[in-house]
Amino acid sequence: MSWNPQYRSSKFRHVFGKVASKENCYDSVPITSSVHDNHFCAVNPHFIAIVTECAGGGAFLVIPLHQTGKLDPHYPKVCGHRGNILDIKWNPFDDFEIASCSEDATIKIWNIPRQLLTRNLTTYKKELVCHARRVGLVEWHPTAANILFSAGYDYKVMVWNLDTRESLITSPVKTIDCHQNVILSMSFNTDGSLMATACKDRKIRVIDPRTGAVLQETGYQGHKANKVLFLGNLKKLLSTGTSRWNHRQIALWDQENLSQSLKEEDLDGSSGVLFPFYDADTNMLYVVGKGDGNIRYYEVSTDSPYLSYLTEYRSNNPQKGIGVMPKRGLDVSSCEIFRFYKLITTKSLIEPVSMIVPRRSESYQEDIYPPTAGAQPSMTAKEWLSGMNKGPVLVSLRPGAEMLNSQPPPPERPLSNPPTPTSPCNVDQKEKVVPEDGRRPFSLPERTSRWMPEYRQEEKKTWLTNGFDIFECPPPKTENELLQMFYRQQEEIRRLRELVTQREVHAKQLELEIKNLRMGSSRF
């Protein structure tokens, strides 16, 4: 009888973690010493925000993503809370808006300026006041604009509508009061029609966030859940916690029947919390342990055994918190499918770790980058509150494809169009070609209209770096910042040279077409 081993084929079987070089890390960052079990870090394609220490209240740092290296000890902070900050989250539809919650029982919404901060930011956009005790969690709705959820130590989840002109909001649109203890985690399904919570009373609940009705609830006491996560559209939940024997454990649940778990797996005997992250585009699950340097990753399927262990990224540097880059901020040219930002308190360091799919080809890999959620809401707050459900607006990550950016900047300071007087080549003007023989001028052939989007795209790339105007950056203060600015300028010069060369080739092609048109007209 022959033995046939069962090999599981997967395109993500050989995914590996690649840590950033020293010059691409964020050094000398004063990370908070709070023992709260949160991420303490939030990332988007423009900024990285980190909860830090501040005398007399709470504060966090907002660092431009490209400003790596050693941080200035006097770097400006975002401060305004009277107590320690427990959680921060970027608005998924506006890269310059962030929410923070604190031990002072308030939630604040901040507008981050597009230019670099020169002093502490203390003026907030909105303040939400209704919780009776400290607020431990904030979450934005995944598809509706201006809907925010907060969970406090008063055992309540509050739903806030920020689509108002008032700067002080004292009453939420809905208060969910079904928990008997502190809420440890919140998660939403893809369209935001369901919310799952993990509570200190050892129960996982699936809740209708508009009505507050509990749709499902676990009665199983063998698994003590700390974090819970919806697994995209698979109609399953994943929770991390501890078993009866205090082993760190992950459990899989059917969201429509929480009476018994589908699968439980013990990981190790450490005491740190496990942070789960799910990538719905690749069906990959990442489990990050607090207090250790390991990142385990699995592939999730709809059929048994549901979770297939791939491998593990190991590091000697333990992480206190973790941040995750949205898919639209990844480097698709290097086949990067996920990126973590590890907070290493022992070194005051933030270390990016990229998850890479090894591919030989340098072309865009369509199979590992399906359409993903963009930065545009699919509905307004009023539509969602009225009962409407919509999935996220999907965009392509292919370079050059039409991307949905964050909300447009204010009219007085446009970032998308460079100033006309300083522009080397104004491609937005309608170009006309005048023949040398003095004949009536005629417009360019239709073929040039197909080149115009390429011109505009290249022009934007040369004038914008990571969303910042290169002429608004302040002068460097340290030698490291000077070197970084020099390298960025060299990169801009290289791009400009390539653009000039490209346009010279286009100009020659146009001259040839004009010559052919003249010859054709002279024959007739």
Coordinates of C-alpha atoms in Angstrom, one line a residue:
M1 CA 0.0 0.0 0.0
S2 CA 1.6 3.3 -1.1
W3 CA 1.6 6.3 1.1
N4 CA 0.5 9.5 -0.6
P5 CA 1.3 12.6 1.5
Q6 CA -1.2 15.5 1.3
Y7 CA 0.6 18.6 0.2
R8 CA -1.4 21.8 0.3
S9 CA -0.8 24.2 -2.6
S10 CA -0.9 27.9 -1.8
K11 CA 0.6 31.0 -3.4
F12 CA 1.3 32.3 0.1
R13 CA 3.2 29.3 1.3
H14 CA 6.6 31.1 1.2
V15 CA 5.6 34.5 2.5
F16 CA 8.4 35.9 4.6
G17 CA 8.8 38.9 6.9
K18 CA 11.4 41.5 5.9
V19 CA 12.5 44.0 8.5
A20 CA 13.3 47.5 7.4
S21 CA 16.9 48.7 7.5
K22 CA 18.1 50.9 10.4
E23 CA 17.8 54.2 8.4
N24 CA 14.2 53.3 7.5
C25 CA 13.1 52.8 11.1
Y26 CA 11.9 55.5 13.6
D27 CA 14.5 55.9 16.4
S28 CA 14.4 57.6 19.8
V29 CA 10.5 57.6 19.9
P30 CA 9.2 58.0 23.5
I31 CA 6.6 55.2 23.5
T32 CA 4.0 55.2 26.2
S33 CA 4.6 53.0 29.3
S34 CA 0.8 52.3 29.7
V35 CA -0.1 48.6 30.4
H36 CA -3.4 48.9 28.5
D37 CA -3.9 46.1 26.0
N38 CA -4.2 48.2 22.8
H39 CA -2.1 48.8 19.7
F40 CA -0.8 52.3 20.7
C41 CA -0.1 52.9 17.1
A42 CA -2.1 53.9 14.0
V43 CA -0.7 54.2 10.4
N44 CA -2.0 55.5 7.1
P45 CA -0.2 56.2 3.8
H46 CA 0.8 59.7 5.1
F47 CA 1.5 59.4 8.8
I48 CA 2.4 57.2 11.7
A49 CA 0.8 58.1 15.1
I50 CA 2.2 56.8 18.4
V51 CA 0.8 57.2 21.9
T52 CA 3.5 58.8 24.0
E53 CA 4.1 60.2 27.5
C54 CA 3.1 63.8 28.4
A55 CA 3.3 65.6 31.8
G56 CA -0.2 66.6 33.0
G57 CA -2.2 64.7 30.5
G58 CA -2.2 62.5 27.4
A59 CA -0.5 63.0 24.1
F60 CA 0.5 61.3 20.9
L61 CA 3.0 61.9 18.1
V62 CA 2.2 62.2 14.4
I63 CA 5.2 61.6 12.3
P64 CA 5.2 61.9 8.5
L65 CA 5.8 58.4 7.1
H66 CA 9.0 59.4 5.2
Q67 CA 10.6 61.1 8.2
T68 CA 12.6 58.1 9.4
G69 CA 15.7 58.1 11.5
K70 CA 16.3 59.6 14.9
L71 CA 13.4 61.7 16.2
D72 CA 14.0 65.2 17.6
P73 CA 13.6 65.1 21.4
H74 CA 11.5 68.3 21.1
Y75 CA 9.3 67.0 18.3
P76 CA 5.8 68.6 18.6
K77 CA 3.0 66.5 20.1
V78 CA -0.8 66.4 19.7
C79 CA -2.0 67.0 23.3
G80 CA -5.3 68.1 24.8
H81 CA -6.5 65.2 26.9
R82 CA -6.4 65.6 30.7
G83 CA -5.7 61.8 31.1
N84 CA -3.6 59.2 29.4
I85 CA -4.6 58.3 25.9
L86 CA -5.7 54.7 25.5
D87 CA -6.5 54.4 21.8
I88 CA -6.0 56.2 18.5
K89 CA -7.5 55.5 15.1
W90 CA -7.1 57.2 11.7
N91 CA -10.3 58.0 9.8
P92 CA -10.3 55.5 6.9
F93 CA -11.7 58.1 4.5
D94 CA -9.6 61.1 5.5
D95 CA -5.8 60.6 6.0
F96 CA -5.6 63.9 7.9
E97 CA -8.2 63.2 10.6
I98 CA -7.7 61.0 13.7
A99 CA -9.7 60.1 16.7
S100 CA -8.3 59.6 20.2
C101 CA -9.9 58.4 23.5
S102 CA -8.5 58.9 27.0
E103 CA -8.8 58.2 30.7
D104 CA -10.5 61.6 31.0
A105 CA -13.7 59.9 29.6
T106 CA -13.7 62.0 26.4
I107 CA -13.1 61.3 22.7
K108 CA -11.5 64.0 20.6
I109 CA -11.3 64.4 16.8
W110 CA -8.2 66.1 15.4
N111 CA -7.4 67.6 12.1
I112 CA -3.7 67.1 11.3
P113 CA -2.2 69.9 9.1
R114 CA -0.7 68.9 5.8
Q115 CA 2.6 70.7 6.5
L116 CA 4.9 69.5 9.2
L117 CA 4.1 70.4 12.8
T118 CA 6.2 73.2 14.3
R119 CA 4.6 73.3 17.7
N120 CA 2.3 71.3 19.9
L121 CA -1.2 70.8 18.5
T122 CA -3.8 71.5 21.2
T123 CA -6.8 72.6 19.1
Y124 CA -9.2 69.7 18.4
K125 CA -11.9 69.6 15.8
K126 CA -14.6 67.9 17.9
E127 CA -15.0 66.7 21.5
L128 CA -17.4 63.8 22.4
V129 CA -18.5 63.8 26.0
C130 CA -21.0 61.2 27.4
H131 CA -19.1 58.3 28.9
A132 CA -19.1 58.1 32.7
R133 CA -15.7 56.5 33.0
R134 CA -12.6 56.3 30.9
V135 CA -12.9 55.3 27.2
G136 CA -10.7 52.4 26.2
L137 CA -11.6 51.8 22.5
V138 CA -12.5 53.8 19.4
E139 CA -13.4 52.4 16.0
W140 CA -14.6 54.0 12.7
H141 CA -17.4 52.5 10.7
P142 CA -15.8 50.6 7.7
T143 CA -18.1 52.0 5.0
A144 CA -20.1 55.0 6.3
A145 CA -18.6 58.4 6.6
N146 CA -18.5 60.2 10.0
I147 CA -19.7 57.3 12.1
L148 CA -17.6 56.6 15.2
F149 CA -17.9 53.9 17.9
S150 CA -16.5 54.2 21.4
A151 CA -16.4 51.7 24.2
G152 CA -15.8 52.8 27.8
Y153 CA -15.3 51.3 31.2
D154 CA -18.9 52.2 32.0
Y155 CA -19.7 49.0 30.0
K156 CA -21.3 51.0 27.2
V157 CA -20.7 51.2 23.5
M158 CA -21.7 54.6 22.0
V159 CA -22.4 55.4 18.4
W160 CA -21.5 58.9 17.3
N161 CA -22.6 60.9 14.3
L162 CA -19.8 63.4 13.5
D163 CA -21.7 64.9 10.5
T164 CA -22.6 68.0 12.4
R165 CA -21.1 71.5 12.8
E166 CA -21.1 71.4 16.5
S167 CA -17.6 71.1 18.1
L168 CA -19.0 69.7 21.4
I169 CA -21.2 66.6 21.0
T170 CA -22.8 65.5 24.3
S171 CA -25.3 62.9 23.1
P172 CA -24.6 59.8 20.9
V173 CA -27.1 58.6 18.3
K174 CA -27.2 55.2 20.0
T175 CA -26.0 53.7 23.3
I176 CA -25.5 49.9 23.4
D177 CA -25.9 48.8 27.0
C178 CA -25.8 45.0 26.9
H179 CA -22.4 44.2 28.5
Q180 CA -21.9 43.2 32.1
N181 CA -18.2 44.1 32.2
V182 CA -15.4 46.0 30.4
I183 CA -15.4 45.7 26.6
L184 CA -12.0 44.5 25.4
S185 CA -12.4 44.5 21.7
M186 CA -14.7 45.6 18.8
S187 CA -14.9 44.5 15.2
F188 CA -17.1 45.0 12.2
N189 CA -18.0 42.8 9.2
T190 CA -17.3 44.1 5.7
D191 CA -20.3 46.4 5.2
G192 CA -20.5 47.4 8.9
S193 CA -24.0 45.9 9.4
L194 CA -22.8 43.7 12.3
M195 CA -20.5 44.4 15.3
A196 CA -18.7 41.7 17.4
T197 CA -17.4 42.5 20.9
A198 CA -15.3 40.6 23.3
C199 CA -16.0 41.3 27.0
K200 CA -14.3 40.7 30.3
D201 CA -17.2 38.5 31.3
R202 CA -15.8 35.8 28.9
K203 CA -18.5 36.3 26.3
I204 CA -18.4 37.1 22.6
R205 CA -21.5 39.0 21.3
V206 CA -22.7 39.7 17.8
I207 CA -24.7 42.9 17.9
D208 CA -26.8 45.0 15.5
P209 CA -25.0 48.3 15.9
R210 CA -28.0 50.4 14.9
T211 CA -30.5 48.9 17.3
G212 CA -28.2 47.4 19.9
A213 CA -29.9 44.0 19.8
V214 CA -27.7 41.0 20.7
L215 CA -28.0 38.5 17.8
Q216 CA -25.6 35.9 19.1
E217 CA -23.8 35.3 22.4
T218 CA -21.4 32.6 23.5
G219 CA -22.1 30.6 26.6
Y220 CA -18.9 28.6 26.3
Q221 CA -16.6 29.2 29.3
G222 CA -13.6 27.1 28.2
H223 CA -12.1 30.0 26.1
K224 CA -11.5 33.4 27.7
A225 CA -11.5 35.8 24.7
N226 CA -9.6 39.1 24.8
K227 CA -9.8 40.1 21.1
V228 CA -12.4 39.3 18.5
L229 CA -12.3 39.8 14.7
F230 CA -14.7 39.3 11.8
L231 CA -13.1 37.3 9.0
G232 CA -14.3 39.3 6.0
N233 CA -17.2 37.7 4.1
L234 CA -16.5 34.2 5.4
K235 CA -19.3 34.5 8.0
K236 CA -16.8 33.5 10.7
L237 CA -15.3 35.1 13.8
L238 CA -11.8 34.6 15.2
S239 CA -11.0 35.3 18.8
T240 CA -7.7 35.2 20.7
G241 CA -7.5 34.6 24.4
T242 CA -6.6 31.9 27.0
S243 CA -7.7 28.4 27.6
R244 CA -8.7 26.7 30.9
W245 CA -5.0 26.1 31.5
N246 CA -3.9 29.7 30.8
H247 CA -2.4 28.8 27.5
R248 CA -2.6 31.4 24.7
Q249 CA -5.2 30.2 22.3
I250 CA -7.1 31.1 19.1
A251 CA -10.6 30.0 18.4
L252 CA -12.8 30.0 15.3
W253 CA -16.5 30.6 15.4
D254 CA -19.5 30.5 13.1
Q255 CA -21.0 34.0 13.4
E256 CA -24.5 32.6 13.2
N257 CA -24.0 30.0 15.9
L258 CA -21.7 30.9 18.8
S259 CA -22.8 28.0 21.0
Q260 CA -19.6 26.0 20.2
S261 CA -16.3 26.9 18.6
L262 CA -15.4 25.4 15.2
K263 CA -11.8 25.1 16.1
E264 CA -9.4 25.9 19.0
E265 CA -5.7 25.9 18.9
D266 CA -3.2 26.4 21.7
L267 CA -0.2 28.4 20.8
D268 CA 2.1 28.8 23.8
G269 CA 2.2 29.5 27.6
S270 CA 3.1 33.2 27.4
S271 CA 1.0 35.8 29.2
G272 CA 0.9 38.6 26.6
V273 CA -2.3 39.4 24.6
L274 CA -2.6 38.1 21.0
F275 CA -3.5 40.8 18.4
P276 CA -5.2 39.2 15.4
F277 CA -5.2 40.9 11.9
Y278 CA -7.1 39.6 8.9
D279 CA -6.4 40.4 5.2
A280 CA -9.6 39.8 3.3
D281 CA -7.9 40.2 0.0
T282 CA -5.5 37.2 0.5
N283 CA -7.5 35.3 3.2
M284 CA -4.5 35.5 5.5
L285 CA -4.6 35.8 9.2
Y286 CA -1.7 37.3 11.2
V287 CA -1.4 36.7 15.0
V288 CA 0.9 39.1 16.8
G289 CA 1.9 38.5 20.4
K290 CA 2.3 41.3 22.9
G291 CA 5.6 41.0 24.8
D292 CA 7.3 38.7 22.3
G293 CA 8.7 39.3 18.8
N294 CA 6.8 36.6 16.9
I295 CA 4.2 37.1 14.1
R296 CA 2.4 33.9 13.2
Y297 CA 0.4 33.7 10.0
Y298 CA -2.2 31.4 8.7
E299 CA -4.4 30.9 5.6
V300 CA -8.1 30.9 6.2
S301 CA -10.6 28.7 4.2
T302 CA -14.3 28.0 4.4
D303 CA -13.9 24.3 4.8
S304 CA -12.3 22.2 7.5
P305 CA -9.6 22.5 8.9
Y306 CA -10.3 26.3 8.3
L307 CA -6.9 27.5 9.5
S308 CA -3.8 26.3 7.8
Y309 CA -0.5 27.4 9.5
L310 CA 2.0 28.8 7.0
T311 CA 5.0 29.9 9.0
E312 CA 6.2 32.4 11.6
Y313 CA 8.3 35.6 11.7
R314 CA 10.7 35.6 14.6
S315 CA 12.5 38.4 16.2
N316 CA 14.4 39.0 19.4
N317 CA 12.8 42.4 19.9
P318 CA 9.5 42.2 21.8
Q319 CA 6.7 44.5 20.7
K320 CA 4.6 46.5 23.1
G321 CA 2.1 47.6 20.4
I322 CA 1.6 47.2 16.6
G323 CA 0.4 49.3 13.7
V324 CA -0.8 48.1 10.3
M325 CA -0.6 50.0 7.0
P326 CA -3.7 50.0 4.9
K327 CA -3.5 48.1 1.6
R328 CA -3.4 51.3 -0.5
G329 CA -0.1 52.3 1.2
L330 CA 1.8 49.1 0.4
D331 CA 4.7 48.8 -2.1
V332 CA 3.3 46.6 -4.8
S333 CA 6.5 46.7 -6.8
S334 CA 8.2 44.5 -4.2
C335 CA 5.1 42.1 -3.8
E336 CA 4.4 43.4 -0.3
I337 CA 1.0 42.2 0.9
F338 CA 1.1 43.4 4.5
R339 CA 3.2 45.8 6.7
F340 CA 3.5 46.0 10.4
Y341 CA 5.0 48.7 12.6
K342 CA 6.4 47.2 15.8
L343 CA 6.7 49.4 18.9
I344 CA 9.9 48.3 20.6
T345 CA 10.0 50.0 24.0
T346 CA 13.4 48.5 25.0
K347 CA 15.0 50.4 22.2
S348 CA 12.6 53.4 21.8
L349 CA 12.3 52.1 18.2
I350 CA 9.5 51.7 15.7
E351 CA 10.4 48.9 13.2
P352 CA 8.5 48.3 10.0
V353 CA 8.2 44.7 9.0
S354 CA 7.0 43.9 5.5
M355 CA 5.3 40.6 4.5
I356 CA 6.6 39.7 1.0
V357 CA 5.5 37.1 -1.5
P358 CA 8.6 36.0 -3.3
R359 CA 8.2 36.5 -7.1
R360 CA 10.8 36.5 -9.8
S361 CA 8.9 38.8 -12.1
E362 CA 9.0 42.6 -11.5
S363 CA 5.7 43.2 -13.1
Y364 CA 2.5 43.9 -11.3
Q365 CA 1.1 40.7 -9.7
E366 CA -2.6 40.7 -10.4
D367 CA -3.3 37.5 -8.5
I368 CA -2.1 38.7 -5.1
Y369 CA -3.6 42.2 -5.4
P370 CA -7.3 41.9 -6.1
P371 CA -9.5 45.1 -5.9
T372 CA -9.4 46.3 -2.3
A373 CA -11.2 48.9 -0.1
G374 CA -10.3 52.4 -1.1
A375 CA -10.4 55.7 0.8
Q376 CA -13.9 56.8 -0.2
P377 CA -17.0 56.0 1.8
S378 CA -19.8 54.1 0.1
M379 CA -22.6 56.0 2.0
T380 CA -23.2 58.9 4.3
A381 CA -23.9 58.8 8.0
K382 CA -27.6 59.6 7.4
E383 CA -28.0 56.7 5.0
W384 CA -26.4 54.2 7.3
L385 CA -28.5 55.4 10.3
S386 CA -31.6 55.0 8.1
G387 CA -30.9 51.3 7.7
M388 CA -28.9 51.2 4.4
N389 CA -26.0 48.7 4.0
K390 CA -23.3 49.0 1.4
G391 CA -20.0 47.3 0.9
P392 CA -16.7 49.2 0.6
V393 CA -15.8 51.1 -2.6
L394 CA -13.1 48.9 -4.3
V395 CA -10.1 50.2 -6.1
S396 CA -7.2 48.7 -8.0
L397 CA -3.6 48.8 -6.6
R398 CA -2.1 48.6 -10.1
P399 CA 0.4 51.5 -10.5
G400 CA -1.2 54.2 -12.7
A401 CA -4.7 53.0 -12.1
E402 CA -7.3 55.5 -11.0
M403 CA -7.0 55.7 -7.2
L404 CA -9.5 57.1 -4.7
N405 CA -7.6 59.4 -2.5
S406 CA -8.6 60.9 0.8
Q407 CA -10.9 63.9 1.1
P408 CA -9.7 66.8 -1.0
P409 CA -7.7 69.5 0.7
P410 CA -9.1 73.0 1.5
P411 CA -9.5 75.3 -1.6
E412 CA -7.0 77.8 -0.4
R413 CA -4.1 75.2 -0.4
P414 CA -4.5 72.8 -3.2
L415 CA -2.0 69.9 -3.2
S416 CA -3.1 68.1 -6.3
N417 CA -2.1 70.9 -8.8
P418 CA 1.3 72.6 -8.6
P419 CA 1.5 76.4 -9.0
T420 CA 1.3 77.5 -12.6
P421 CA 4.3 80.1 -12.5
T422 CA 6.8 77.6 -11.1
S423 CA 5.7 74.6 -13.2
P424 CA 8.4 73.5 -15.7
C425 CA 5.8 72.3 -18.2
N426 CA 2.1 73.2 -17.9
V427 CA 0.4 70.2 -19.5
D428 CA -3.1 71.3 -18.5
Q429 CA -3.1 74.0 -21.2
K430 CA -4.5 73.1 -24.6
E431 CA -1.5 72.8 -26.8
K432 CA -1.6 74.0 -30.4
V433 CA 0.9 73.5 -33.1
V434 CA 1.5 76.3 -35.7
P435 CA 3.1 75.3 -39.0
E436 CA 6.1 77.2 -40.3
D437 CA 4.4 78.1 -43.6
G438 CA 1.8 80.3 -41.8
R439 CA -1.2 78.1 -42.5
R440 CA -4.2 78.1 -40.1
P441 CA -3.2 76.3 -36.8
F442 CA -4.7 73.0 -36.2
S443 CA -5.1 70.9 -33.0
L444 CA -3.0 67.9 -32.2
P445 CA -4.1 64.4 -33.4
E446 CA -6.4 62.4 -31.1
R447 CA -3.4 60.2 -30.1
T448 CA -2.1 63.0 -28.0
S449 CA -5.2 62.9 -25.8
R450 CA -4.2 59.5 -24.6
W451 CA -0.9 60.8 -23.5
M452 CA -2.3 63.7 -21.5
P453 CA -3.3 61.5 -18.4
E454 CA 0.3 60.1 -18.4
Y455 CA 1.7 63.7 -18.4
R456 CA -0.6 64.7 -15.5
Q457 CA 0.2 61.6 -13.5
E458 CA 4.0 62.1 -13.9
E459 CA 3.6 65.8 -13.0
K460 CA 1.9 64.9 -9.8
K461 CA 4.6 62.4 -8.9
T462 CA 7.3 65.0 -9.4
W463 CA 5.7 67.7 -7.3
L464 CA 4.3 65.5 -4.5
T465 CA 6.2 63.2 -2.2
N466 CA 4.1 61.0 0.1
G467 CA 1.4 63.6 -0.1
F468 CA 3.5 66.5 0.9
D469 CA 4.5 69.5 -1.1
I470 CA 8.3 69.3 -1.4
F471 CA 8.6 73.1 -1.1
E472 CA 6.7 73.3 2.2
C473 CA 9.2 71.1 4.2
P474 CA 11.1 73.1 6.9
P475 CA 14.9 73.2 6.8
P476 CA 16.6 70.1 8.3
K477 CA 17.7 70.3 11.9
T478 CA 20.0 67.3 12.1
E479 CA 22.6 65.7 9.9
N480 CA 20.3 62.7 9.3
E481 CA 17.5 64.9 8.2
L482 CA 19.9 66.7 5.9
L483 CA 20.9 63.4 4.3
Q484 CA 17.3 62.3 3.9
M485 CA 16.4 65.6 2.2
F486 CA 19.4 65.3 -0.1
Y487 CA 18.3 61.8 -1.1
R488 CA 14.8 62.9 -1.7
Q489 CA 16.0 65.8 -3.9
Q490 CA 18.2 63.4 -5.9
E491 CA 15.2 61.2 -6.4
E492 CA 13.1 64.2 -7.6
I493 CA 15.9 65.2 -10.0
R494 CA 16.0 61.7 -11.4
R495 CA 12.3 61.7 -12.0
L496 CA 12.4 65.1 -13.6
R497 CA 15.1 63.9 -16.0
E498 CA 13.1 60.9 -16.9
L499 CA 10.1 63.1 -17.5
V500 CA 12.1 65.5 -19.7
T501 CA 13.5 62.6 -21.7
Q502 CA 10.0 61.1 -22.1
R503 CA 8.6 64.4 -23.4
E504 CA 11.4 64.9 -25.9
V505 CA 10.5 61.5 -27.4
H506 CA 6.8 62.5 -27.5
A507 CA 7.8 65.8 -29.2
K508 CA 9.7 64.0 -31.9
Q509 CA 6.8 61.6 -32.5
L510 CA 4.5 64.6 -32.8
E511 CA 6.8 66.3 -35.3
L512 CA 6.8 63.1 -37.4
E513 CA 3.0 62.9 -37.3
I514 CA 2.8 66.6 -38.3
K515 CA 5.1 65.9 -41.2
N516 CA 3.1 62.9 -42.3
L517 CA -0.1 64.9 -42.1
R518 CA 1.4 67.7 -44.3
M519 CA 2.5 65.1 -46.9
G520 CA -0.9 63.5 -46.9
S521 CA -2.7 66.9 -47.4
S522 CA -0.4 67.9 -50.2
R523 CA -1.2 64.8 -52.2
F524 CA -4.9 65.6 -52.1

